[in-house]
């Protein structure tokens, strides 16, 4: 299997049978002028993946996401375009926040759009109903994680910025139980105190995000680290098993004891 493949491409045919997915890291300015805050959702405990954990909004890529991506972004590789659509759709569904539109979206419009999305299950009718044009370039590819086993989530991470962050968000109360804004450092502290649980990829990404004083810092770091699939692997270090990621992807912490790592 070819381990390191460009994020524009699907998993190679000789690789594991994975599930394409997308996640969105949403920045907003902190009211006190401190580090940017990130929107996180706490998963319902009964969910198969990351049950009870705090994660960034996102989910699997649906066939309808691919169809809409092909129609709206014909010049972009379909894997990347479909992941962008999935990230936008899942964010609206899970949080009530409509991101990456050319037109401004009011809280009332977003609420109505979310109801329509929950009714029809796809994003295309929502865009048509409200006359919105997507500004998909506002979602910048940040990372790409994929466990090297069948049924793992082949997840593209994007970042976007809300600026002042004067928005209304409400948890979907089905897949998730609550929403909260916190800086990456605050989220790590919450995990350390046992207030939230975070799975291995989320922890590594929070550690990386905690280094950024702004969205612009994040974009600069992305530019220094071309995105490839990250495949966590088990390594034996001084007689103990560690779950590790390769060097060179911008992460300040590359591993964790396997026994302490929650992989979702």
Short mmCIF file of N, CA, C and O in Angstrom, two decimals, residues 76-191:
data_model
loop_
_atom_site.label_atom_id
_atom_site.label_comp_id
_atom_site.label_asym_id
_atom_site.label_seq_id
_atom_site.Cartn_x
_atom_site.Cartn_y
_atom_site.Cartn_z
N UNK A 76 -12.21 21.23 -9.66
CA UNK A 76 -11.48 20.76 -8.48
C UNK A 76 -11.57 19.25 -8.38
O UNK A 76 -12.61 18.66 -8.69
N UNK A 77 -10.51 18.58 -7.96
CA UNK A 77 -10.58 17.12 -7.79
C UNK A 77 -11.77 16.74 -6.93
O UNK A 77 -12.03 17.37 -5.89
N UNK A 78 -12.50 15.73 -7.35
CA UNK A 78 -13.79 15.41 -6.74
C UNK A 78 -13.66 15.04 -5.26
O UNK A 78 -14.55 15.38 -4.45
N UNK A 79 -12.59 14.38 -4.85
CA UNK A 79 -12.45 14.01 -3.45
C UNK A 79 -12.39 15.26 -2.57
O UNK A 79 -13.01 15.32 -1.50
N UNK A 80 -11.64 16.26 -3.02
CA UNK A 80 -11.50 17.49 -2.25
C UNK A 80 -12.80 18.29 -2.27
O UNK A 80 -13.25 18.81 -1.24
N UNK A 81 -13.40 18.42 -3.45
CA UNK A 81 -14.62 19.20 -3.58
C UNK A 81 -15.76 18.60 -2.76
O UNK A 81 -16.50 19.32 -2.08
N UNK A 82 -15.90 17.29 -2.82
CA UNK A 82 -16.97 16.63 -2.07
C UNK A 82 -16.75 16.78 -0.57
O UNK A 82 -17.71 16.93 0.20
N UNK A 83 -15.49 16.75 -0.12
CA UNK A 83 -15.20 16.94 1.29
C UNK A 83 -15.59 18.35 1.74
O UNK A 83 -16.09 18.55 2.85
N UNK A 84 -15.37 19.34 0.89
CA UNK A 84 -15.77 20.71 1.24
C UNK A 84 -17.29 20.78 1.41
O UNK A 84 -17.78 21.39 2.38
N UNK A 85 -18.03 20.19 0.49
CA UNK A 85 -19.49 20.19 0.59
C UNK A 85 -19.93 19.49 1.87
O UNK A 85 -20.81 19.98 2.60
N UNK A 86 -19.33 18.35 2.17
CA UNK A 86 -19.71 17.61 3.37
C UNK A 86 -19.43 18.43 4.63
O UNK A 86 -20.23 18.42 5.58
N UNK A 87 -18.30 19.14 4.66
CA UNK A 87 -17.96 19.94 5.83
C UNK A 87 -18.99 21.06 6.04
O UNK A 87 -19.41 21.33 7.17
N UNK A 88 -19.40 21.70 4.96
CA UNK A 88 -20.40 22.77 5.04
C UNK A 88 -21.74 22.20 5.49
O UNK A 88 -22.41 22.75 6.37
N UNK A 89 -22.15 21.09 4.87
CA UNK A 89 -23.45 20.49 5.19
C UNK A 89 -23.49 20.01 6.64
O UNK A 89 -24.45 20.27 7.37
N UNK A 90 -22.46 19.28 7.06
CA UNK A 90 -22.45 18.75 8.42
C UNK A 90 -22.41 19.87 9.46
O UNK A 90 -23.01 19.76 10.53
N UNK A 91 -21.71 20.95 9.16
CA UNK A 91 -21.66 22.08 10.09
C UNK A 91 -23.04 22.70 10.26
O UNK A 91 -23.46 23.02 11.38
N UNK A 92 -23.76 22.88 9.16
CA UNK A 92 -25.12 23.43 9.26
C UNK A 92 -26.01 22.47 10.04
O UNK A 92 -26.79 22.89 10.92
N UNK A 93 -25.91 21.19 9.76
CA UNK A 93 -26.76 20.21 10.43
C UNK A 93 -26.47 20.13 11.93
O UNK A 93 -27.38 20.11 12.75
N UNK A 94 -25.19 20.10 12.29
CA UNK A 94 -24.81 19.87 13.68
C UNK A 94 -24.86 21.12 14.55
O UNK A 94 -25.09 21.04 15.75
N UNK A 95 -24.62 22.30 13.94
CA UNK A 95 -24.49 23.52 14.75
C UNK A 95 -25.48 24.61 14.39
O UNK A 95 -25.63 25.57 15.16
N UNK A 96 -26.12 24.52 13.22
CA UNK A 96 -26.99 25.60 12.77
C UNK A 96 -26.24 26.77 12.17
O UNK A 96 -26.82 27.82 11.90
N UNK A 97 -24.95 26.59 11.90
CA UNK A 97 -24.11 27.64 11.34
C UNK A 97 -23.90 27.39 9.86
O UNK A 97 -23.41 26.33 9.47
N UNK A 98 -24.28 28.36 9.02
CA UNK A 98 -24.05 28.26 7.58
C UNK A 98 -22.78 29.00 7.24
O UNK A 98 -22.70 30.22 7.40
N UNK A 99 -21.77 28.27 6.80
CA UNK A 99 -20.47 28.87 6.50
C UNK A 99 -20.23 28.89 5.00
O UNK A 99 -20.89 28.19 4.23
N UNK A 100 -19.26 29.70 4.60
CA UNK A 100 -18.72 29.70 3.24
C UNK A 100 -19.77 30.03 2.17
O UNK A 100 -19.88 29.34 1.17
N UNK A 101 -20.52 31.10 2.40
CA UNK A 101 -21.41 31.61 1.37
C UNK A 101 -20.94 32.98 0.92
O UNK A 101 -20.37 33.74 1.71
N UNK A 102 -21.17 33.29 -0.35
CA UNK A 102 -20.83 34.61 -0.87
C UNK A 102 -21.73 35.68 -0.24
O UNK A 102 -21.30 36.82 -0.04
N UNK A 103 -22.97 35.33 0.07
CA UNK A 103 -23.93 36.27 0.63
C UNK A 103 -23.93 36.19 2.15
O UNK A 103 -23.70 35.11 2.72
N UNK A 104 -24.20 37.30 2.84
CA UNK A 104 -24.36 37.23 4.30
C UNK A 104 -25.59 36.42 4.66
O UNK A 104 -26.59 36.41 3.94
N UNK A 105 -25.50 35.69 5.76
CA UNK A 105 -26.59 34.81 6.21
C UNK A 105 -27.01 35.25 7.61
O UNK A 105 -26.19 35.28 8.53
N UNK A 106 -28.29 35.56 7.77
CA UNK A 106 -28.79 35.94 9.09
C UNK A 106 -29.04 34.69 9.93
O UNK A 106 -29.15 33.58 9.40
N UNK A 107 -29.15 34.90 11.24
CA UNK A 107 -29.44 33.78 12.13
C UNK A 107 -30.78 33.15 11.79
O UNK A 107 -30.93 31.91 11.84
N UNK A 108 -31.76 33.99 11.43
CA UNK A 108 -33.09 33.45 11.08
C UNK A 108 -33.02 32.61 9.82
O UNK A 108 -33.64 31.54 9.74
N UNK A 109 -32.26 33.07 8.83
CA UNK A 109 -32.11 32.30 7.60
C UNK A 109 -31.40 30.98 7.87
O UNK A 109 -31.79 29.93 7.33
N UNK A 110 -30.36 31.02 8.67
CA UNK A 110 -29.62 29.79 8.98
C UNK A 110 -30.51 28.78 9.68
O UNK A 110 -30.44 27.57 9.41
N UNK A 111 -31.36 29.27 10.58
CA UNK A 111 -32.28 28.37 11.29
C UNK A 111 -33.24 27.70 10.33
O UNK A 111 -33.52 26.49 10.42
N UNK A 112 -33.78 28.46 9.39
CA UNK A 112 -34.71 27.90 8.39
C UNK A 112 -33.97 26.94 7.46
O UNK A 112 -34.51 25.89 7.08
N UNK A 113 -32.75 27.30 7.10
CA UNK A 113 -31.96 26.44 6.22
C UNK A 113 -31.66 25.10 6.89
O UNK A 113 -31.70 24.04 6.25
N UNK A 114 -31.40 25.15 8.17
CA UNK A 114 -31.11 23.92 8.90
C UNK A 114 -32.33 23.00 8.92
O UNK A 114 -32.21 21.78 8.72
N UNK A 115 -33.50 23.57 9.14
CA UNK A 115 -34.72 22.77 9.13
C UNK A 115 -34.93 22.11 7.77
O UNK A 115 -35.33 20.95 7.68
N UNK A 116 -34.69 22.87 6.70
CA UNK A 116 -34.83 22.32 5.36
C UNK A 116 -33.82 21.21 5.12
O UNK A 116 -34.15 20.17 4.55
N UNK A 117 -32.59 21.42 5.57
CA UNK A 117 -31.56 20.40 5.41
C UNK A 117 -31.94 19.12 6.15
O UNK A 117 -31.80 18.01 5.62
N UNK A 118 -32.44 19.27 7.37
CA UNK A 118 -32.84 18.08 8.14
C UNK A 118 -34.01 17.36 7.48
O UNK A 118 -34.14 16.14 7.59
N UNK A 119 -34.84 18.12 6.78
CA UNK A 119 -35.99 17.51 6.11
C UNK A 119 -35.58 16.77 4.85
O UNK A 119 -36.04 15.65 4.60
N UNK A 120 -34.69 17.38 4.05
CA UNK A 120 -34.35 16.77 2.76
C UNK A 120 -33.03 16.00 2.78
O UNK A 120 -32.81 15.15 1.91
N UNK A 121 -32.16 16.30 3.72
CA UNK A 121 -30.93 15.54 3.87
C UNK A 121 -29.79 15.93 2.96
O UNK A 121 -28.70 15.36 3.06
N UNK A 122 -30.01 16.87 2.06
CA UNK A 122 -28.96 17.28 1.13
C UNK A 122 -28.87 18.80 1.07
O UNK A 122 -29.82 19.52 1.37
N UNK A 123 -27.71 19.30 0.66
CA UNK A 123 -27.45 20.74 0.69
C UNK A 123 -27.98 21.46 -0.54
O UNK A 123 -28.33 22.65 -0.44
N UNK A 124 -28.07 20.80 -1.68
CA UNK A 124 -28.46 21.48 -2.91
C UNK A 124 -29.79 22.21 -2.80
O UNK A 124 -29.89 23.38 -3.21
N UNK A 125 -30.86 21.59 -2.27
CA UNK A 125 -32.13 22.32 -2.15
C UNK A 125 -32.03 23.53 -1.23
O UNK A 125 -32.75 24.53 -1.42
N UNK A 126 -31.17 23.48 -0.25
CA UNK A 126 -30.98 24.62 0.66
C UNK A 126 -30.39 25.80 -0.10
O UNK A 126 -30.86 26.94 0.01
N UNK A 127 -29.34 25.55 -0.88
CA UNK A 127 -28.72 26.62 -1.65
C UNK A 127 -29.71 27.22 -2.64
O UNK A 127 -29.77 28.45 -2.82
N UNK A 128 -30.50 26.36 -3.28
CA UNK A 128 -31.48 26.84 -4.25
C UNK A 128 -32.57 27.66 -3.58
O UNK A 128 -32.95 28.74 -4.07
N UNK A 129 -33.07 27.19 -2.45
CA UNK A 129 -34.16 27.87 -1.75
C UNK A 129 -33.76 29.28 -1.31
O UNK A 129 -34.54 30.23 -1.42
N UNK A 130 -32.53 29.44 -0.83
CA UNK A 130 -32.10 30.72 -0.27
C UNK A 130 -31.27 31.55 -1.25
O UNK A 130 -30.88 32.68 -0.93
N UNK A 131 -31.01 31.00 -2.42
CA UNK A 131 -30.25 31.74 -3.41
C UNK A 131 -28.80 31.97 -3.02
O UNK A 131 -28.19 32.97 -3.43
N UNK A 132 -28.24 31.04 -2.27
CA UNK A 132 -26.85 31.20 -1.80
C UNK A 132 -25.87 30.60 -2.79
O UNK A 132 -26.12 29.57 -3.41
N UNK A 133 -24.73 31.27 -2.92
CA UNK A 133 -23.61 30.77 -3.71
C UNK A 133 -22.48 30.43 -2.74
O UNK A 133 -22.14 31.24 -1.87
N UNK A 134 -21.92 29.25 -2.87
CA UNK A 134 -20.86 28.85 -1.96
C UNK A 134 -19.54 29.54 -2.29
O UNK A 134 -19.18 29.68 -3.46
N UNK A 135 -18.85 29.95 -1.24
CA UNK A 135 -17.48 30.45 -1.35
C UNK A 135 -16.56 29.38 -0.78
O UNK A 135 -16.00 29.52 0.32
N UNK A 136 -16.47 28.28 -1.50
CA UNK A 136 -15.78 27.10 -0.96
C UNK A 136 -14.31 27.37 -0.70
O UNK A 136 -13.68 26.67 0.11
N UNK A 137 -13.75 28.41 -1.35
CA UNK A 137 -12.34 28.74 -1.11
C UNK A 137 -12.11 29.23 0.31
O UNK A 137 -10.96 29.30 0.78
N UNK A 138 -13.18 29.57 1.02
CA UNK A 138 -13.04 29.99 2.42
C UNK A 138 -12.73 28.83 3.35
O UNK A 138 -12.42 29.05 4.52
N UNK A 139 -12.85 27.62 2.84
CA UNK A 139 -12.44 26.44 3.59
C UNK A 139 -11.05 26.04 3.10
O UNK A 139 -10.88 25.66 1.94
N UNK A 140 -10.07 26.15 3.96
CA UNK A 140 -8.68 25.88 3.60
C UNK A 140 -8.27 24.52 4.18
O UNK A 140 -8.45 24.28 5.38
N UNK A 141 -7.74 23.65 3.33
CA UNK A 141 -7.31 22.33 3.79
C UNK A 141 -6.19 22.48 4.82
O UNK A 141 -5.18 23.15 4.57
N UNK A 142 -6.38 21.86 5.96
CA UNK A 142 -5.45 21.99 7.09
C UNK A 142 -4.69 20.69 7.35
O UNK A 142 -3.50 20.71 7.64
N UNK A 143 -5.38 19.57 7.27
CA UNK A 143 -4.77 18.28 7.58
C UNK A 143 -5.62 17.17 6.97
O UNK A 143 -6.75 17.39 6.53
N UNK A 144 -5.06 15.98 6.96
CA UNK A 144 -5.75 14.81 6.39
C UNK A 144 -5.32 13.58 7.19
O UNK A 144 -4.16 13.19 7.15
N UNK A 145 -6.26 13.02 7.92
CA UNK A 145 -5.97 11.88 8.78
C UNK A 145 -6.75 10.65 8.29
O UNK A 145 -7.91 10.75 7.93
N UNK A 146 -6.07 9.50 8.34
CA UNK A 146 -6.75 8.26 7.95
C UNK A 146 -6.09 7.06 8.62
O UNK A 146 -4.93 6.75 8.34
N UNK A 147 -6.80 6.40 9.53
CA UNK A 147 -6.22 5.18 10.11
C UNK A 147 -6.10 4.10 9.04
O UNK A 147 -7.00 3.96 8.20
N UNK A 148 -5.02 3.34 9.03
CA UNK A 148 -4.79 2.36 7.96
C UNK A 148 -5.50 1.04 8.18
O UNK A 148 -4.89 -0.02 8.22
N UNK A 149 -6.83 1.11 8.34
CA UNK A 149 -7.59 -0.13 8.46
C UNK A 149 -8.97 0.06 7.83
O UNK A 149 -9.44 1.18 7.64
N UNK A 150 -9.62 -1.05 7.49
CA UNK A 150 -10.94 -0.99 6.87
C UNK A 150 -11.94 -0.29 7.79
O UNK A 150 -11.90 -0.44 9.01
N UNK A 151 -12.85 0.46 7.18
CA UNK A 151 -13.92 1.20 7.84
C UNK A 151 -13.42 2.39 8.66
O UNK A 151 -14.20 3.03 9.36
N UNK A 152 -12.14 2.72 8.55
CA UNK A 152 -11.64 3.93 9.18
C UNK A 152 -12.13 5.16 8.43
O UNK A 152 -12.47 5.09 7.23
N UNK A 153 -12.18 6.29 9.10
CA UNK A 153 -12.63 7.52 8.47
C UNK A 153 -11.44 8.24 7.83
O UNK A 153 -10.50 8.64 8.52
N UNK A 154 -11.51 8.40 6.52
CA UNK A 154 -10.50 9.09 5.73
C UNK A 154 -10.88 10.57 5.74
O UNK A 154 -11.62 11.04 4.87
N UNK A 155 -10.37 11.32 6.72
CA UNK A 155 -10.93 12.62 7.06
C UNK A 155 -10.04 13.78 6.64
O UNK A 155 -8.88 13.87 7.07
N UNK A 156 -10.59 14.66 5.84
CA UNK A 156 -9.94 15.92 5.49
C UNK A 156 -10.39 17.00 6.47
O UNK A 156 -11.58 17.20 6.66
N UNK A 157 -9.43 17.68 7.07
CA UNK A 157 -9.70 18.76 8.01
C UNK A 157 -9.55 20.09 7.27
O UNK A 157 -8.53 20.33 6.61
N UNK A 158 -10.55 20.96 7.42
CA UNK A 158 -10.48 22.30 6.86
C UNK A 158 -10.53 23.31 7.99
O UNK A 158 -11.03 23.02 9.09
N UNK A 159 -10.05 24.53 7.71
CA UNK A 159 -10.20 25.63 8.66
C UNK A 159 -10.93 26.77 7.96
O UNK A 159 -10.80 26.95 6.74
N UNK A 160 -11.69 27.53 8.73
CA UNK A 160 -12.34 28.73 8.23
C UNK A 160 -12.43 29.72 9.37
O UNK A 160 -12.28 29.35 10.54
N UNK A 161 -12.67 30.99 9.05
CA UNK A 161 -12.64 32.04 10.06
C UNK A 161 -13.94 32.84 10.03
O UNK A 161 -14.37 33.31 8.97
N UNK A 162 -14.56 33.02 11.20
CA UNK A 162 -15.77 33.83 11.31
C UNK A 162 -15.48 35.26 11.69
O UNK A 162 -16.41 36.08 11.73
N UNK A 163 -14.24 35.58 12.02
CA UNK A 163 -13.94 36.94 12.43
C UNK A 163 -14.52 37.24 13.81
O UNK A 163 -14.15 36.63 14.80
N UNK A 164 -15.47 38.18 13.86
CA UNK A 164 -16.05 38.58 15.14
C UNK A 164 -16.83 37.46 15.80
O UNK A 164 -17.00 37.44 17.01
N UNK A 165 -17.35 36.52 15.00
CA UNK A 165 -18.04 35.37 15.57
C UNK A 165 -19.38 35.69 16.18
O UNK A 165 -19.85 35.00 17.08
N UNK A 166 -20.04 36.74 15.69
CA UNK A 166 -21.36 37.10 16.22
C UNK A 166 -22.42 36.23 15.54
O UNK A 166 -23.11 36.65 14.62
N UNK A 167 -22.53 34.99 16.00
CA UNK A 167 -23.42 34.02 15.34
C UNK A 167 -24.22 33.26 16.39
O UNK A 167 -23.83 33.17 17.55
N UNK A 168 -25.33 32.70 15.96
CA UNK A 168 -26.13 31.83 16.81
C UNK A 168 -25.87 30.39 16.42
O UNK A 168 -25.96 30.03 15.25
N UNK A 169 -25.56 29.55 17.40
CA UNK A 169 -25.37 28.13 17.14
C UNK A 169 -26.18 27.35 18.16
O UNK A 169 -26.32 27.74 19.31
N UNK A 170 -26.72 26.22 17.71
CA UNK A 170 -27.54 25.36 18.57
C UNK A 170 -27.23 23.91 18.23
O UNK A 170 -27.20 23.54 17.06
N UNK A 171 -27.02 23.11 19.24
CA UNK A 171 -26.69 21.71 19.02
C UNK A 171 -27.86 20.99 18.36
O UNK A 171 -29.03 21.33 18.58
N UNK A 172 -27.56 19.96 17.55
CA UNK A 172 -28.62 19.23 16.86
C UNK A 172 -29.39 18.29 17.79
O UNK A 172 -30.47 17.85 17.47
N UNK A 173 -28.79 17.96 18.94
CA UNK A 173 -29.46 17.15 19.97
C UNK A 173 -29.79 15.73 19.51
O UNK A 173 -30.62 15.06 20.11
N UNK A 174 -29.15 15.27 18.44
CA UNK A 174 -29.31 13.88 18.02
C UNK A 174 -27.95 13.20 18.08
O UNK A 174 -27.69 12.37 18.94
N UNK A 175 -27.05 13.58 17.16
CA UNK A 175 -25.71 13.03 17.19
C UNK A 175 -24.86 13.68 18.28
O UNK A 175 -23.89 13.10 18.75
N UNK A 176 -25.21 14.91 18.69
CA UNK A 176 -24.40 15.66 19.64
C UNK A 176 -25.27 16.16 20.79
O UNK A 176 -26.48 16.28 20.67
N UNK A 177 -24.60 16.45 21.92
CA UNK A 177 -25.34 16.85 23.11
C UNK A 177 -25.09 18.29 23.53
O UNK A 177 -25.89 18.87 24.25
N UNK A 178 -23.96 18.87 23.10
CA UNK A 178 -23.74 20.29 23.41
C UNK A 178 -22.70 20.87 22.49
O UNK A 178 -21.93 20.14 21.85
N UNK A 179 -22.70 22.21 22.41
CA UNK A 179 -21.71 22.97 21.66
C UNK A 179 -20.98 23.88 22.62
O UNK A 179 -21.55 24.35 23.60
N UNK A 180 -19.73 24.18 22.31
CA UNK A 180 -19.03 25.20 23.10
C UNK A 180 -17.89 25.78 22.28
O UNK A 180 -17.35 25.16 21.37
N UNK A 181 -17.57 27.04 22.60
CA UNK A 181 -16.42 27.73 22.03
C UNK A 181 -15.30 27.71 23.06
O UNK A 181 -15.51 27.99 24.24
N UNK A 182 -14.09 27.41 22.63
CA UNK A 182 -12.93 27.43 23.52
C UNK A 182 -11.69 27.58 22.66
O UNK A 182 -11.64 27.12 21.52
N UNK A 183 -10.67 28.22 23.23
CA UNK A 183 -9.39 28.21 22.53
C UNK A 183 -8.84 26.78 22.58
O UNK A 183 -9.27 25.96 23.39
N UNK A 184 -7.88 26.50 21.70
CA UNK A 184 -7.30 25.16 21.70
C UNK A 184 -6.66 24.84 23.05
O UNK A 184 -6.81 23.72 23.57
N UNK A 185 -5.98 25.82 23.65
CA UNK A 185 -5.36 25.59 24.95
C UNK A 185 -6.42 25.34 26.02
O UNK A 185 -6.24 24.47 26.89
N UNK A 186 -7.51 26.08 25.97
CA UNK A 186 -8.59 25.86 26.94
C UNK A 186 -9.19 24.47 26.79
O UNK A 186 -9.48 23.80 27.79
N UNK A 187 -9.38 24.02 25.54
CA UNK A 187 -9.93 22.68 25.33
C UNK A 187 -9.00 21.61 25.87
O UNK A 187 -9.44 20.62 26.47
N UNK A 188 -7.70 21.79 25.69
CA UNK A 188 -6.73 20.83 26.23
C UNK A 188 -6.78 20.82 27.75
O UNK A 188 -6.69 19.76 28.38
N UNK A 189 -6.92 22.00 28.35
CA UNK A 189 -7.04 22.07 29.81
C UNK A 189 -8.31 21.38 30.29
O UNK A 189 -8.31 20.70 31.32
N UNK A 190 -9.41 21.56 29.54
CA UNK A 190 -10.66 20.90 29.90
C UNK A 190 -10.50 19.38 29.86
O UNK A 190 -11.00 18.65 30.72
N UNK A 191 -9.76 18.90 28.86
CA UNK A 191 -9.51 17.46 28.76
C UNK A 191 -8.64 16.97 29.91
O UNK A 191 -8.87 15.90 30.47
#
